[in-house]
Amino acid sequence: GESVGLHLPTLSVQEGDNSIINCAYSNSASDYFIWYKQESGKGPQFIIDIRSNMDKRQGQRVTVLLNKTVKHLSLQIAATQPGDSAVYFCAENNQGGKLIFGQGTELSVKP
Amino acid sequence: GAGVSQSPRYKVTKRGQDVALRCDPISGHVSLYWYRQALGQGPEFLTYFNYEAQQDKSGLPNDRFSAERPEGSISTLTIQRTEQRDSAMYRCASSLKLKTATFFGQGTRLTVV
């Protein structure tokens, strides 16, 4: 089912390190996934997407991995920068246009 | 336009009044979505359109909420007889078609007093 969390998990990393943000999705029928970055006071910003016929997709400094067996999605950010500090949401789509969002993870980058 | 545009950015209304929130999607985007986001949580689906057709309105909380997109471009989300519990950030998003990159606007912060 869908879960909504009130206490965001937090990931704290040192500037220059790689970050890995994880997401467990709920529906095995989901076939399209998106990662969003949301900074305080702003709307969710599209980062990268992946379809279920892929296991990995790379963008600029980011990589998304999809493991359908265990319904797990991860976002890897290389050489994390202070500007990467934000809340990151994964979203899954299994029917029509409805995206179901995960609870979000707050990434904090220490300079 | 360059991005998804929503207006107004902020709306304060008295309980019982009707409000209309506007969304102007990215030019050429067929699919348009409405979400509501509470503080500290991810967006929650309300409804979506392909062209002018409302395809899914399962997320609308009750019959006080309605949405339209008469010409397949700009959309309006209307809340009738607003209640305090309707206070939230309302977000619009659009995509070229279903299951493609979906971009959000800055949102409309609705406060019902």
Short mmCIF file of C-alpha atoms in Angstrom, two decimals, chain A residues 4-6 24-25 27 51-52 54 74 84-85 87 92 94 99 101 110:
data_model
loop_
_atom_site.label_atom_id
_atom_site.label_comp_id
_atom_site.label_asym_id
_atom_site.label_seq_id
_atom_site.Cartn_x
_atom_site.Cartn_y
_atom_site.Cartn_z
CA VAL A 4 3.37 8.49 4.22
CA GLY A 5 6.06 9.36 6.70
CA LEU A 6 6.07 12.38 8.98
CA ALA A 24 11.42 1.05 -1.36
CA TYR A 25 8.41 1.20 -3.63
CA ASN A 27 3.66 -1.92 -6.12
CA ARG A 51 11.47 2.54 -16.81
CA SER A 52 11.06 -0.98 -15.53
CA MET A 54 16.03 -0.96 -17.37
CA SER A 74 18.34 4.10 -5.40
CA ASP A 84 22.69 19.11 -3.50
CA SER A 85 21.30 19.63 0.00
CA VAL A 87 14.79 16.57 0.26
CA GLU A 92 6.37 5.34 -8.81
CA ASN A 94 1.78 1.87 -12.16
CA LEU A 99 2.55 9.19 -9.38
CA PHE A 101 5.55 9.51 -3.83
CA LYS A 110 28.71 19.33 5.10
#
